[in-house]
mmCIF file of C-alpha atoms and ligand atoms in Angstrom:
data_model
loop_
_atom_site.group_PDB
_atom_site.id
_atom_site.type_symbol
_atom_site.label_atom_id
_atom_site.label_comp_id
_atom_site.label_asym_id
_atom_site.label_seq_id
_atom_site.Cartn_x
_atom_site.Cartn_y
_atom_site.Cartn_z
ATOM 1 C CA MET V 1 2.812 20.570 -16.463
ATOM 2 C CA GLN V 2 6.022 19.327 -15.186
ATOM 3 C CA MET V 3 5.934 15.651 -14.653
ATOM 4 C CA ARG V 4 7.143 14.992 -10.697
ATOM 5 C CA GLN V 5 10.384 12.325 -10.725
ATOM 6 C CA LEU V 6 9.480 9.079 -10.697
ATOM 7 C CA ARG V 7 8.330 7.066 -7.717
ATOM 8 C CA ILE V 8 9.055 3.696 -7.023
ATOM 9 C CA ALA V 9 7.145 2.338 -3.631
ATOM 10 C CA LEU V 10 9.488 -0.491 -2.277
ATOM 11 C CA THR V 11 8.783 -2.933 1.255
ATOM 12 C CA LYS V 12 9.102 -2.423 4.360
ATOM 13 C CA GLY V 13 10.713 -4.317 6.824
ATOM 14 C CA ARG V 14 12.219 -7.890 5.401
ATOM 15 C CA LEU V 15 13.210 -7.041 2.156
ATOM 16 C CA GLU V 16 14.592 -3.630 3.108
ATOM 17 C CA LYS V 17 17.990 -4.430 3.052
ATOM 18 C CA ASP V 18 18.060 -6.547 0.027
ATOM 19 C CA ILE V 19 16.255 -3.474 -1.818
ATOM 20 C CA THR V 20 19.139 -0.955 -0.284
ATOM 21 C CA VAL V 21 21.770 -3.248 -0.995
ATOM 22 C CA LEU V 22 20.401 -3.881 -4.906
ATOM 23 C CA PHE V 23 20.027 -0.025 -5.128
ATOM 24 C CA GLU V 24 23.553 0.718 -4.235
ATOM 25 C CA ARG V 25 24.806 -1.829 -6.425
ATOM 26 C CA MET V 26 22.819 0.568 -9.402
ATOM 27 C CA GLY V 27 25.127 2.800 -8.181
ATOM 28 C CA TYR V 28 22.257 5.069 -6.412
ATOM 29 C CA ASP V 29 23.190 7.719 -3.226
ATOM 30 C CA CYS V 30 21.089 5.690 -0.768
ATOM 31 C CA SER V 31 22.215 7.575 2.218
ATOM 32 C CA GLY V 32 18.736 8.787 2.839
ATOM 33 C CA LEU V 33 17.626 5.609 2.599
ATOM 34 C CA ARG V 34 20.065 4.047 5.949
ATOM 35 C CA ASP V 35 19.707 7.068 7.620
ATOM 36 C CA LYS V 36 16.199 7.528 6.760
ATOM 37 C CA GLY V 37 15.071 7.983 10.492
ATOM 38 C CA ARG V 38 11.161 7.940 10.558
ATOM 39 C CA LYS V 39 11.031 9.626 6.767
ATOM 40 C CA LEU V 40 8.390 7.734 4.056
ATOM 41 C CA ILE V 41 9.496 10.000 0.798
ATOM 42 C CA ILE V 42 13.362 9.519 0.297
ATOM 43 C CA PRO V 43 15.191 11.034 -2.763
ATOM 44 C CA VAL V 44 17.469 9.612 -4.619
ATOM 45 C CA PRO V 45 20.104 12.607 -5.515
ATOM 46 C CA GLY V 46 20.716 12.973 -9.073
ATOM 47 C CA LYS V 47 18.510 10.456 -10.499
ATOM 48 C CA GLY V 48 15.425 12.196 -10.686
ATOM 49 C CA LEU V 49 13.483 9.813 -8.403
ATOM 50 C CA GLU V 50 12.194 8.808 -4.886
ATOM 51 C CA ILE V 51 11.892 6.676 -2.781
ATOM 52 C CA VAL V 52 8.401 5.335 -0.533
ATOM 53 C CA LEU V 53 8.586 3.099 2.053
ATOM 54 C CA ALA V 54 5.614 1.574 2.426
ATOM 55 C CA LYS V 55 3.954 -1.999 3.784
ATOM 56 C CA ALA V 56 3.353 -4.774 1.506
ATOM 57 C CA PRO V 57 0.413 -4.658 0.947
ATOM 58 C CA ASP V 58 0.060 -0.913 0.425
ATOM 59 C CA VAL V 59 2.982 -0.527 -2.017
ATOM 60 C CA ILE V 60 0.323 -2.885 -4.424
ATOM 61 C CA THR V 61 -2.609 -0.383 -3.689
ATOM 62 C CA TYR V 62 -0.412 2.898 -4.593
ATOM 63 C CA VAL V 63 1.196 1.412 -8.008
ATOM 64 C CA GLU V 64 -1.962 0.578 -8.423
ATOM 65 C CA HIS V 65 -3.398 3.828 -8.380
ATOM 66 C CA GLY V 66 -0.410 5.337 -10.074
ATOM 67 C CA VAL V 67 1.146 7.575 -7.210
ATOM 68 C CA CYS V 68 3.703 5.326 -7.558
ATOM 69 C CA ASP V 69 5.095 4.496 -10.876
ATOM 70 C CA ALA V 70 6.340 0.970 -9.755
ATOM 71 C CA GLY V 71 6.950 -1.521 -6.518
ATOM 72 C CA ILE V 72 9.043 -3.772 -5.083
ATOM 73 C CA THR V 73 7.332 -6.066 -3.338
ATOM 74 C CA GLY V 74 6.876 -10.322 -2.295
ATOM 75 C CA LYS V 75 4.961 -12.878 -4.705
ATOM 76 C CA ASP V 76 3.118 -13.446 -1.090
ATOM 77 C CA THR V 77 2.343 -9.661 -1.256
ATOM 78 C CA ILE V 78 1.159 -10.378 -4.741
ATOM 79 C CA MET V 79 -0.510 -13.756 -5.229
ATOM 80 C CA GLU V 80 -2.641 -12.165 -1.869
ATOM 81 C CA ASN V 81 -3.674 -8.819 -3.406
ATOM 82 C CA GLY V 82 -2.495 -9.420 -6.823
ATOM 83 C CA ARG V 83 -4.735 -7.196 -8.584
ATOM 84 C CA SER V 84 -3.484 -4.393 -12.376
ATOM 85 C CA PHE V 85 -0.564 -4.023 -12.234
ATOM 86 C CA TYR V 86 2.718 -5.399 -14.310
ATOM 87 C CA GLU V 87 4.331 -7.995 -12.567
ATOM 88 C CA VAL V 88 7.735 -7.385 -14.506
ATOM 89 C CA LEU V 89 10.850 -8.626 -13.073
ATOM 90 C CA ASP V 90 11.578 -11.601 -10.478
ATOM 91 C CA LEU V 91 14.656 -9.954 -8.924
ATOM 92 C CA ASN V 92 15.138 -13.530 -6.868
ATOM 93 C CA PHE V 93 16.163 -12.335 -3.240
ATOM 94 C CA GLY V 94 13.481 -12.416 -0.516
ATOM 95 C CA ARG V 95 13.741 -16.223 -1.716
ATOM 96 C CA CYS V 96 11.056 -17.946 0.833
ATOM 97 C CA ARG V 97 8.334 -20.544 0.358
ATOM 98 C CA PHE V 98 4.204 -20.985 1.081
ATOM 99 C CA ALA V 99 3.808 -24.232 3.041
ATOM 100 C CA LEU V 100 1.344 -25.743 4.810
ATOM 101 C CA ALA V 101 2.803 -26.793 7.874
ATOM 102 C CA ALA V 102 1.626 -27.830 11.482
ATOM 103 C CA PRO V 103 1.902 -29.255 14.811
ATOM 104 C CA ARG V 104 4.618 -32.276 14.216
ATOM 105 C CA GLY V 105 2.837 -35.923 14.312
ATOM 106 C CA THR V 106 -0.730 -33.910 12.724
ATOM 107 C CA ASP V 107 -2.723 -36.042 9.946
ATOM 108 C CA ILE V 108 -4.858 -32.736 9.046
ATOM 109 C CA TYR V 109 -6.206 -34.894 6.098
ATOM 110 C CA SER V 110 -8.610 -37.564 7.974
ATOM 111 C CA GLY V 111 -11.648 -36.399 10.447
ATOM 112 C CA TYR V 112 -15.087 -35.321 9.259
ATOM 113 C CA ASN V 113 -14.567 -31.908 10.257
ATOM 114 C CA ALA V 114 -13.614 -28.827 8.561
ATOM 115 C CA THR V 115 -9.975 -28.548 9.338
ATOM 116 C CA ARG V 116 -9.594 -25.016 10.505
ATOM 117 C CA ILE V 117 -6.513 -23.094 8.786
ATOM 118 C CA ALA V 118 -5.023 -20.388 10.088
ATOM 119 C CA THR V 119 -2.845 -17.646 7.947
ATOM 120 C CA LYS V 120 -2.339 -14.054 6.916
ATOM 121 C CA TYR V 121 -3.261 -14.996 3.509
ATOM 122 C CA PRO V 122 -6.401 -16.027 3.200
ATOM 123 C CA ASN V 123 -7.173 -16.280 -0.598
ATOM 124 C CA VAL V 124 -3.831 -17.936 -1.185
ATOM 125 C CA ALA V 125 -5.444 -20.639 1.354
ATOM 126 C CA ARG V 126 -8.464 -20.821 -0.331
ATOM 127 C CA ARG V 127 -7.018 -21.012 -3.361
ATOM 128 C CA PHE V 128 -4.898 -24.160 -2.659
ATOM 129 C CA PHE V 129 -7.713 -26.445 -0.506
ATOM 130 C CA GLU V 130 -10.199 -25.133 -3.666
ATOM 131 C CA LYS V 131 -7.976 -26.807 -6.286
ATOM 132 C CA LYS V 132 -7.922 -30.161 -3.920
ATOM 133 C CA GLY V 133 -11.479 -29.672 -3.155
ATOM 134 C CA MET V 134 -10.438 -30.166 0.212
ATOM 135 C CA ASP V 135 -13.698 -28.584 2.903
ATOM 136 C CA VAL V 136 -11.239 -25.956 5.287
ATOM 137 C CA GLU V 137 -12.683 -22.645 7.689
ATOM 138 C CA ILE V 138 -10.017 -19.985 7.142
ATOM 139 C CA ILE V 139 -9.070 -17.794 10.309
ATOM 140 C CA ARG V 140 -7.186 -14.792 9.449
ATOM 141 C CA ILE V 141 -4.417 -13.908 11.613
ATOM 142 C CA GLU V 142 -1.936 -10.417 11.597
ATOM 143 C CA GLY V 143 1.256 -12.063 12.526
ATOM 144 C CA SER V 144 3.346 -14.740 14.243
ATOM 145 C CA VAL V 145 0.183 -17.619 12.628
ATOM 146 C CA GLU V 146 2.136 -20.212 14.627
ATOM 147 C CA LEU V 147 0.556 -19.559 17.400
ATOM 148 C CA ALA V 148 -2.675 -20.453 16.213
ATOM 149 C CA PRO V 149 -2.357 -24.318 16.034
ATOM 150 C CA LEU V 150 0.041 -23.689 19.253
ATOM 151 C CA LEU V 151 -2.867 -22.120 21.200
ATOM 152 C CA GLY V 152 -5.929 -25.099 19.611
ATOM 153 C CA LEU V 153 -7.111 -22.222 17.321
ATOM 154 C CA SER V 154 -6.395 -23.920 14.064
ATOM 155 C CA ASP V 155 -5.033 -27.522 12.816
ATOM 156 C CA ALA V 156 -2.726 -26.466 10.679
ATOM 157 C CA ILE V 157 -1.731 -22.691 8.907
ATOM 158 C CA VAL V 158 -0.512 -21.537 5.410
ATOM 159 C CA ASP V 159 2.379 -19.532 5.440
ATOM 160 C CA ILE V 160 5.850 -17.985 4.470
ATOM 161 C CA VAL V 161 8.996 -20.221 5.399
ATOM 162 C CA GLU V 162 11.902 -18.713 5.213
ATOM 163 C CA THR V 163 14.759 -20.674 7.261
ATOM 164 C CA GLY V 164 12.196 -23.133 8.388
ATOM 165 C CA ASN V 165 13.026 -21.787 12.531
ATOM 166 C CA THR V 166 9.863 -20.364 13.602
ATOM 167 C CA LEU V 167 7.872 -24.132 12.833
ATOM 168 C CA ARG V 168 11.212 -25.924 14.203
ATOM 169 C CA GLU V 169 11.132 -24.080 17.427
ATOM 170 C CA ASN V 170 7.790 -24.057 17.934
ATOM 171 C CA GLY V 171 7.121 -27.896 16.936
ATOM 172 C CA LEU V 172 5.467 -27.575 14.028
ATOM 173 C CA GLU V 173 6.433 -29.006 10.260
ATOM 174 C CA VAL V 174 5.448 -28.804 6.524
ATOM 175 C CA ILE V 175 3.343 -31.138 5.587
ATOM 176 C CA GLU V 176 3.299 -29.698 1.754
ATOM 177 C CA GLU V 177 4.959 -27.205 -0.517
ATOM 178 C CA ILE V 178 2.823 -24.446 -1.944
ATOM 179 C CA CYS V 179 4.797 -22.293 -4.176
ATOM 180 C CA PRO V 180 8.482 -20.712 -4.381
ATOM 181 C CA ILE V 181 8.144 -17.055 -3.277
ATOM 182 C CA SER V 182 10.917 -13.856 -4.100
ATOM 183 C CA ALA V 183 10.797 -10.232 -4.799
ATOM 184 C CA ARG V 184 9.168 -8.740 -7.646
ATOM 185 C CA LEU V 185 9.410 -5.055 -9.559
ATOM 186 C CA ILE V 186 5.384 -4.449 -10.386
ATOM 187 C CA VAL V 187 4.623 -1.530 -12.414
ATOM 188 C CA ASN V 188 1.497 0.961 -12.621
ATOM 189 C CA ILE V 189 -0.554 -0.103 -16.286
ATOM 190 C CA ALA V 190 -0.534 3.840 -17.304
ATOM 191 C CA SER V 191 3.293 4.281 -16.301
ATOM 192 C CA MET V 192 3.728 2.011 -18.639
ATOM 193 C CA LYS V 193 2.750 4.011 -21.483
ATOM 194 C CA LEU V 194 3.505 7.280 -20.016
ATOM 195 C CA ARG V 195 7.246 7.424 -18.751
ATOM 196 C CA LYS V 196 8.550 4.300 -21.128
ATOM 197 C CA ALA V 197 11.774 5.748 -21.515
ATOM 198 C CA GLU V 198 11.968 6.369 -17.225
ATOM 199 C CA ILE V 199 10.675 3.009 -16.632
ATOM 200 C CA GLU V 200 12.730 1.139 -19.034
ATOM 201 C CA SER V 201 16.370 2.646 -18.180
ATOM 202 C CA LEU V 202 15.168 1.927 -14.649
ATOM 203 C CA LEU V 203 14.444 -1.808 -15.668
ATOM 204 C CA ASP V 204 17.426 -1.860 -17.231
ATOM 205 C CA SER V 205 19.933 -0.970 -14.606
ATOM 206 C CA ILE V 206 17.787 -3.887 -12.216
ATOM 207 C CA GLU V 207 17.962 -5.983 -14.711
ATOM 208 C CA LYS V 208 22.492 -5.544 -14.387
ATOM 209 C CA ALA V 209 22.488 -5.201 -10.859
ATOM 210 C CA ILE V 210 20.774 -8.706 -10.212
HETATM 211 C C1 PRP K 1 7.364 -14.610 8.278
HETATM 212 C C2 PRP K 1 6.554 -15.959 8.592
HETATM 213 C C3 PRP K 1 7.175 -16.530 9.776
HETATM 214 C C4 PRP K 1 8.361 -16.509 9.218
HETATM 215 C C5 PRP K 1 9.286 -17.925 8.509
HETATM 216 O O1 PRP K 1 6.984 -14.072 9.474
HETATM 217 O O2 PRP K 1 5.224 -15.341 8.681
HETATM 218 O O3 PRP K 1 5.893 -16.566 10.416
HETATM 219 O O4 PRP K 1 8.570 -15.232 9.113
HETATM 220 O O5 PRP K 1 10.190 -17.501 8.383
HETATM 221 P P1 PRP K 1 11.522 -18.169 9.442
HETATM 222 O O6 PRP K 1 11.340 -19.990 8.481
HETATM 223 O O7 PRP K 1 12.899 -17.883 8.502
HETATM 224 O O8 PRP K 1 11.599 -18.604 10.686
HETATM 225 P P2 PRP K 1 7.247 -12.181 9.425
HETATM 226 O O9 PRP K 1 9.044 -12.362 10.670
HETATM 227 O O10 PRP K 1 7.648 -11.671 8.451
HETATM 228 O O11 PRP K 1 6.741 -11.951 11.307
HETATM 229 P P3 PRP K 1 5.710 -11.846 11.459
HETATM 230 O O12 PRP K 1 5.019 -12.989 12.291
HETATM 231 O O13 PRP K 1 4.863 -11.253 12.773
HETATM 232 O O14 PRP K 1 4.261 -11.861 10.132
#
């Protein structure tokens, strides 16, 4: 039986440009990626490789289930959703950080009621406050989390901060840094064994390019 081409799942949006630059440095013809229109599976000519474009949590799902052999996604998504796969390389781009933030001057540590935290990352937030032994109510928001404290839905947020512009422009400030984040290469557990040579050569050329 002929094996399908090696498949790598890439995160759409925020990381897409850096990933394209990385692949071009690796000598891949990325014209299909740069000019993809609405196409979701893009072959890389002459490399025996297919690129799949997906949302960050779906990159993890496709790699975990083995329909993609490898993936590139942010450490934030891995920390929130991470299950079983190998995290093999820090790609050193997509650098930002997880932070706890609130409207300027807010003291979230005083008061008797549970602090309300809005976030796209409930698991990360829960673990952070569990370590502190702090009683919080976590409210899941899908995007523009900064809105939640402005509208009075939460006292603070746990979110990723890159330039800090979104916080600044909305009157919020970082209360505590949680941890740094960057893009990571992940590999399916079975593929690591069954397609060892191809994965190693992919890893090797990524390492040389970063
Ligand atoms: C992220 C994050 C912040 C913003 C931080 O949102 O949730 O809102 O970027 O970046 P900054 O520090 O450079 O301002 P994203 O743009 O990914 O979209 P979303 O809010 O719709 O999730």
